[in-house]
CSV table of C-alpha atoms and ligand atoms in Angstrom, one decimal:
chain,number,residue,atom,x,y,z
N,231,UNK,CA,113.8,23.0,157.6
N,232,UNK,CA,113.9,26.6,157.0
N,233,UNK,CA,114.6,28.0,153.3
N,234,UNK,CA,116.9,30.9,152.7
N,235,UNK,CA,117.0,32.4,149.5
N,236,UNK,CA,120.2,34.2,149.1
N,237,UNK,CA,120.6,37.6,147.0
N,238,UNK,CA,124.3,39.2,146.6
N,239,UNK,CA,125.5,42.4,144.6
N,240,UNK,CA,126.7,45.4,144.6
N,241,UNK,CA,125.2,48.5,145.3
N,242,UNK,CA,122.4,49.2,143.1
N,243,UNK,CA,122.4,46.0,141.2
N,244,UNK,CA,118.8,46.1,142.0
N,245,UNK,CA,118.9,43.1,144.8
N,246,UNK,CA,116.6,45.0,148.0
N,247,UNK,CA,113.5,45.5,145.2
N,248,UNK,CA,114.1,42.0,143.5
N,249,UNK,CA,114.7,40.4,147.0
N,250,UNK,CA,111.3,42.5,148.0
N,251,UNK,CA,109.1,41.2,145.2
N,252,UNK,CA,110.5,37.6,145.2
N,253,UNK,CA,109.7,37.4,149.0
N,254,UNK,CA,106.2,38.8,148.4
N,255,UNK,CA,106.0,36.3,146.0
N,256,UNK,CA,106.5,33.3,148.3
N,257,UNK,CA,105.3,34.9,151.3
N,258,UNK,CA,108.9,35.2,152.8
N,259,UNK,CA,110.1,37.4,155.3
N,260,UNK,CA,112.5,39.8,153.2
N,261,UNK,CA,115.5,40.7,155.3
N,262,UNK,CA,118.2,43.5,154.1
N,263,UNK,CA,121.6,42.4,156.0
N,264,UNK,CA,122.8,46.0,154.7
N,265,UNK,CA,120.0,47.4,157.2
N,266,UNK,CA,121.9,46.0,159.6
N,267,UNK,CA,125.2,47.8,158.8
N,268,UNK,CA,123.4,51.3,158.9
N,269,UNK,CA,121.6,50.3,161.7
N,270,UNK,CA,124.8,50.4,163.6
N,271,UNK,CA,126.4,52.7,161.2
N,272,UNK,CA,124.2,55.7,162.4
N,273,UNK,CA,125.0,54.4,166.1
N,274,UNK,CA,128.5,54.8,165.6
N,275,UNK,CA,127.6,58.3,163.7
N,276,UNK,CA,125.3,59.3,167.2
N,277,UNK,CA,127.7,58.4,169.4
N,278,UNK,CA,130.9,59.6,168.1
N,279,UNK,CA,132.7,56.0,168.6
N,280,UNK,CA,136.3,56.3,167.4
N,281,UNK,CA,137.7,53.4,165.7
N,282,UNK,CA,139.4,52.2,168.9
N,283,UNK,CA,136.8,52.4,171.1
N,284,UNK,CA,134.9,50.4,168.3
N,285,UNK,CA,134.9,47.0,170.1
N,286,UNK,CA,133.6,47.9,173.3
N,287,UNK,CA,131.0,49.7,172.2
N,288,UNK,CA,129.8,46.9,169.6
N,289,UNK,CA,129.7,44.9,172.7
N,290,UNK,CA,127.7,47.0,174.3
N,291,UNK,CA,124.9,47.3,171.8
N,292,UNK,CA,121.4,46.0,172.2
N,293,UNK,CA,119.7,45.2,168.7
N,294,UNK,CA,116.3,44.1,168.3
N,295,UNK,CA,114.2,42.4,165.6
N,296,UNK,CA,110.6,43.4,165.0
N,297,UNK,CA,108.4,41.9,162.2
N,298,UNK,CA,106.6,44.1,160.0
N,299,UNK,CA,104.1,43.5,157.7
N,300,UNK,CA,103.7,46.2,154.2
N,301,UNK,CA,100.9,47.4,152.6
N,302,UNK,CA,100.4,44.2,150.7
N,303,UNK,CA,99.8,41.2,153.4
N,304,UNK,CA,102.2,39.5,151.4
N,305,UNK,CA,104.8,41.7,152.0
N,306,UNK,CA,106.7,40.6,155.5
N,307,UNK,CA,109.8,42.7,156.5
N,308,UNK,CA,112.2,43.5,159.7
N,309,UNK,CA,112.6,46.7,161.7
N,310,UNK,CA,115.0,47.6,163.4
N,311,UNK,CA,115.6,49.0,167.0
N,312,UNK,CA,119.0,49.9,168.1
N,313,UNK,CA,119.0,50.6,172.1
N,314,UNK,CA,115.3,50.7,172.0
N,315,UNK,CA,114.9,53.3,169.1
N,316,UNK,CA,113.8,53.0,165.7
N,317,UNK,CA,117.0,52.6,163.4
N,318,UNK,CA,114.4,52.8,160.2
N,319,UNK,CA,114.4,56.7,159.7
N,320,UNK,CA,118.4,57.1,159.5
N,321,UNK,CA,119.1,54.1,157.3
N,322,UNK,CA,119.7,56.3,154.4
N,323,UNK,CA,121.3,59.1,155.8
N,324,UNK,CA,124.4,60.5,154.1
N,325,UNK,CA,126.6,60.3,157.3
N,326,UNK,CA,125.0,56.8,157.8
N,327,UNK,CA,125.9,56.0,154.1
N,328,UNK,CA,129.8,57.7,154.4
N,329,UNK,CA,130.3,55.3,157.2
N,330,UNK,CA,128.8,52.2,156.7
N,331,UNK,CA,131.5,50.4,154.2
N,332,UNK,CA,134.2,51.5,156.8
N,333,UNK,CA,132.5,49.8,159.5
N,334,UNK,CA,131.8,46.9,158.1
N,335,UNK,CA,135.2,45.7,157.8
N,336,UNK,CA,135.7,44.9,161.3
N,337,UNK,CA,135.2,41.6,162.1
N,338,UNK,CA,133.1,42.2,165.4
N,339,UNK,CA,130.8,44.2,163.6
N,340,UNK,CA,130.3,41.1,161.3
N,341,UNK,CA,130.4,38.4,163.6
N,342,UNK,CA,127.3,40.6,165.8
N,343,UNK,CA,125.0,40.9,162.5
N,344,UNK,CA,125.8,37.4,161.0
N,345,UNK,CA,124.4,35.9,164.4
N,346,UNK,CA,121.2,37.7,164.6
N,347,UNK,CA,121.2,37.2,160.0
N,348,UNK,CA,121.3,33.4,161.2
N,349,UNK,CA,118.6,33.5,164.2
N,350,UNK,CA,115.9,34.6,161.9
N,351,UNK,CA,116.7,31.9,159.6
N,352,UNK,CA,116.3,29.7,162.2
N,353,UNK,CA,113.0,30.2,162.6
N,354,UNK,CA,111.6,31.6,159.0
N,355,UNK,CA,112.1,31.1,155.1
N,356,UNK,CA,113.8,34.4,154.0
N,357,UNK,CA,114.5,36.3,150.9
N,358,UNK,CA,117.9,37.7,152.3
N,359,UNK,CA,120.2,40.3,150.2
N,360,UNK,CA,123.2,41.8,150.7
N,361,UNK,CA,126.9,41.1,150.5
N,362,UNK,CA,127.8,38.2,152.2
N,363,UNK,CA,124.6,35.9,152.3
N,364,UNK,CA,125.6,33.3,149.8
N,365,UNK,CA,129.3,32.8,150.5
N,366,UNK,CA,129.9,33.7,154.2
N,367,UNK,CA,126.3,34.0,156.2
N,368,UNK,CA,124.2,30.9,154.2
N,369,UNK,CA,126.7,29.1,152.3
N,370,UNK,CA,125.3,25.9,152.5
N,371,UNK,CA,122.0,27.3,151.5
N,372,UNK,CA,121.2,26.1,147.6
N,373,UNK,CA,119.2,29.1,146.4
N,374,UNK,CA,121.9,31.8,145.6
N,375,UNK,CA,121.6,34.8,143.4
N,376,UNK,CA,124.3,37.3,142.1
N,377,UNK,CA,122.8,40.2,140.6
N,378,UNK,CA,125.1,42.7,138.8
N,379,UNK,CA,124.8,45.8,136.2
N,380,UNK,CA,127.5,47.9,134.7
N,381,UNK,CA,128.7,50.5,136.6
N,382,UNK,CA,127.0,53.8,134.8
N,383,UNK,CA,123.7,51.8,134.8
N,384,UNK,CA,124.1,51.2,138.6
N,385,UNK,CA,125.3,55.0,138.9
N,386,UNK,CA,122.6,56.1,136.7
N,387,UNK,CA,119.7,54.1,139.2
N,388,UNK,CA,120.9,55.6,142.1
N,389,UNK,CA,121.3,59.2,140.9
N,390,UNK,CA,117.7,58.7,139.9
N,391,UNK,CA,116.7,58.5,143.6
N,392,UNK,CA,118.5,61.2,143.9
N,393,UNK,CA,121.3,59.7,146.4
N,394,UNK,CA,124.6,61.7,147.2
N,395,UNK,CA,126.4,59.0,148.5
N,396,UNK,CA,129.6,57.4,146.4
N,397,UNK,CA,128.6,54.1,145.4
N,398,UNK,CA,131.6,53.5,143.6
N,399,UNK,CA,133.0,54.2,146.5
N,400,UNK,CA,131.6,51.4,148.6
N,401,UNK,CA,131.8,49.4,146.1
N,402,UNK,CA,135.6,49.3,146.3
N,403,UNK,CA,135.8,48.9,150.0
N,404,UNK,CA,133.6,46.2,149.9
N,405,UNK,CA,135.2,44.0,147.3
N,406,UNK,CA,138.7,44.6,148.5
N,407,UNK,CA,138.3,43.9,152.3
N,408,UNK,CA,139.9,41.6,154.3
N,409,UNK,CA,137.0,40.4,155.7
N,410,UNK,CA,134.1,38.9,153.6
N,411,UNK,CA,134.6,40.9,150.9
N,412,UNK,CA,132.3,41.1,147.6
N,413,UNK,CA,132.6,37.8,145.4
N,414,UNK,CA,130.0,35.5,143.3
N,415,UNK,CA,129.1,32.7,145.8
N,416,UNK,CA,130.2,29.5,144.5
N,417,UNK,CA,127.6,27.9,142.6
N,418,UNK,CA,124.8,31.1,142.4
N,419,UNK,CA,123.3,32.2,139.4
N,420,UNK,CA,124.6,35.2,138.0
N,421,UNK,CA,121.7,37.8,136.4
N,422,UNK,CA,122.9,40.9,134.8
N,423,UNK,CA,120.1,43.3,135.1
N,424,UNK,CA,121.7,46.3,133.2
N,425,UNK,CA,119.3,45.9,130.0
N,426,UNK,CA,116.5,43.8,132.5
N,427,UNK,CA,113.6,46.1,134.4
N,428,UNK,CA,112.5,44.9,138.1
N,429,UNK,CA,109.6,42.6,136.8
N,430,UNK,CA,111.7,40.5,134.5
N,431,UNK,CA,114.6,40.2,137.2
N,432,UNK,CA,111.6,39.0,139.5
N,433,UNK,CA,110.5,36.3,136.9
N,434,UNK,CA,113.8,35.3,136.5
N,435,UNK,CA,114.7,34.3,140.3
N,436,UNK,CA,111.5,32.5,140.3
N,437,UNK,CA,111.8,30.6,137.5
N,438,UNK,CA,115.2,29.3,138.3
N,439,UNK,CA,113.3,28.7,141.8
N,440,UNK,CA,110.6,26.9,140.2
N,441,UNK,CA,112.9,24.3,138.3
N,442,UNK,CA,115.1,23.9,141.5
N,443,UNK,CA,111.2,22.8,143.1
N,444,UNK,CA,110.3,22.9,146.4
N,445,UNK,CA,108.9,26.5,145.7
N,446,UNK,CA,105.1,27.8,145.3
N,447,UNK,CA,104.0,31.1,144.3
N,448,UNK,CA,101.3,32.7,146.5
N,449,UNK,CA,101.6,36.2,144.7
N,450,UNK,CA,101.5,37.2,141.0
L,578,LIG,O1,119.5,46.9,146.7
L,578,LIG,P1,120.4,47.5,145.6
L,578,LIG,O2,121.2,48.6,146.1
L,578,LIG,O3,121.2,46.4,144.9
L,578,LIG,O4,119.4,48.1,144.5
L,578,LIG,P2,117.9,48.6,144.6
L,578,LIG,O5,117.8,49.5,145.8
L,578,LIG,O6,116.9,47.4,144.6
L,578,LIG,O7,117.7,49.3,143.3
L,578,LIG,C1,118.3,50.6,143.0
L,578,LIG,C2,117.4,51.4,142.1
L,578,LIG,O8,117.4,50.8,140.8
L,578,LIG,C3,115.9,51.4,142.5
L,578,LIG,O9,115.4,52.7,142.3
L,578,LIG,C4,115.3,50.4,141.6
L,578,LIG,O10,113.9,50.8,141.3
L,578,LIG,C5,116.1,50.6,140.3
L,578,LIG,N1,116.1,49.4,139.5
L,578,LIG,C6,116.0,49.4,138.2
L,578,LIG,O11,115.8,50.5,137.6
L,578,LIG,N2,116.0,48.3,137.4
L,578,LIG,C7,116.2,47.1,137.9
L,578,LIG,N3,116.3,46.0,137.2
L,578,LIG,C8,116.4,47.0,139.4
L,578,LIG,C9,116.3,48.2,140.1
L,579,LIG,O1,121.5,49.4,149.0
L,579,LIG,P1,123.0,49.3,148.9
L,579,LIG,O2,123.3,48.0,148.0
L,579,LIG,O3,123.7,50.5,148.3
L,579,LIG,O4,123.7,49.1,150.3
L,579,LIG,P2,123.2,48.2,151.5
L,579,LIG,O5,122.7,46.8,151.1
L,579,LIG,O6,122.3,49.0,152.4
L,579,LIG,O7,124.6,48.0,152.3
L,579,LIG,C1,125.3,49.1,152.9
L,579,LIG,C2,126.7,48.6,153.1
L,579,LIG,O8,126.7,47.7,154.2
L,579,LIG,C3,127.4,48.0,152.0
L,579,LIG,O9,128.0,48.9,151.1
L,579,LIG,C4,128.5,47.2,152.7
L,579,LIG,O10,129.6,48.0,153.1
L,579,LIG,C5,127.7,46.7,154.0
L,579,LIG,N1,127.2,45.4,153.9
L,579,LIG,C6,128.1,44.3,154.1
L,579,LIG,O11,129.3,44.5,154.3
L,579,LIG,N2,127.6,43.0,154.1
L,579,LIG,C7,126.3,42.8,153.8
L,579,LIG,N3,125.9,41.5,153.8
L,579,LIG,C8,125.4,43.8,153.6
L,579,LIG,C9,125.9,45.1,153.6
């Protein structure tokens, strides 16, 4: 039996560098659902695909999965390659950002990226963070995680990576969707990380890990 660790948010909560260091921790593979999203996001910004032509063309999409490993050996990731190219360098590009929320209300989109979300965890233990993972993708999966922050504390982290993109924005599509919309998972544990830096948010997924059991820490 596969473990999946599930990590939900909003944007900038801090979940892809917690989900990151509590993968390297365990020697997880560390998959970003929201990669996912862009991936197909900057496909639908390359090939101009209007919102009714949006079905056929997510049909006709070819998505592959390549495992990476990071500069640390304990850091294991995904790639990924939309009709055979590298999706990677146009994950965080602004048209890419502008579009992804709108896309990922359709339902096809959703049901393509929760099959290949649910493949991997067939066949690895993930760290997996995102929107969705606890209360659509994985529900059944006992290790869920909300992360949250206030909203000028998650404003404030991403205009320090100097992002242009409306989070507040996104925010709003995704929690008032139709379709799998933002909500805490039933029964995850909630961390607010607006006063907690990335170490302590680390320690505290692992802790809570450690007293569920069936966990061992490989890195510090
Ligand atoms: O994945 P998500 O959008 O939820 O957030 P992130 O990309 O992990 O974090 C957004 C930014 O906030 C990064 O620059 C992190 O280094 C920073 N951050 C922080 O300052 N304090 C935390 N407790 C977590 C993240
Ligand atoms: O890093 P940040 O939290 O800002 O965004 P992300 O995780 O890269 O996700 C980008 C967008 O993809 C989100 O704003 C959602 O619209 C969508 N998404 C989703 O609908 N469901 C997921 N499980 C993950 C992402």
């Amino acid at each position: 039996m596969t473990r999946v660790i599930a990590i939900d948010g909003p944007a900038a909560s801090g979940k892809s560098s917690a989900s990151r260091g509590v993968a390297s921790a365990l020697g997880f593979l560390f998959v970003s659902s929201g990669h996912f999203y862009r991936a197909l996001a900057w496909g639908v910004v390359r090939d101009s695909v209007s919102e009714e032509a949006l079905p056929q063309w997510i049909g006709n999409r070819r998505l592959d999965i390549v495992e990476t490993t990071g500069p640390e050996t304990a850091q294991r990731g995904v790639q990924l390659m939309l009709d055979g190219s590298d999706a990677t360098p146009h994950l965080s590009d602004p048209e890419v950002a502008a579009k992804v929320s709108l896309l990922a209300v359709f339902p096809e989109v959703r049901d393509l990226i929760n099959g290949h979300l649910r493949a991997l965890a067939a066949s690895h233990d993930l760290v997996m963070e995102g929107r969705d993972i606890g209360s659509v993708v994985f529900p059944e999966t006992p290790y869920k995680f909300y992360l949250d922050a206030s909203p000028e504390e998650r404003a404030r982290r991403r205009a320090g990576e100097g992002a242009v993109d409306s989070v507040a924005e996104r925010d709003r599509i995704d929690s008032s969707r139709a379709t799998a919309p933002l909500t805490i998972p039933k029964g995850a544990t909630v961390i607010d990380t607006t006063h907690l830096n990335l170490s302590e948010v680390i320690h505290a997924v692992l802790e809570h890990l450690r007293k569920l059991g069936n966990f061992t820490t490989i890195a510090k």
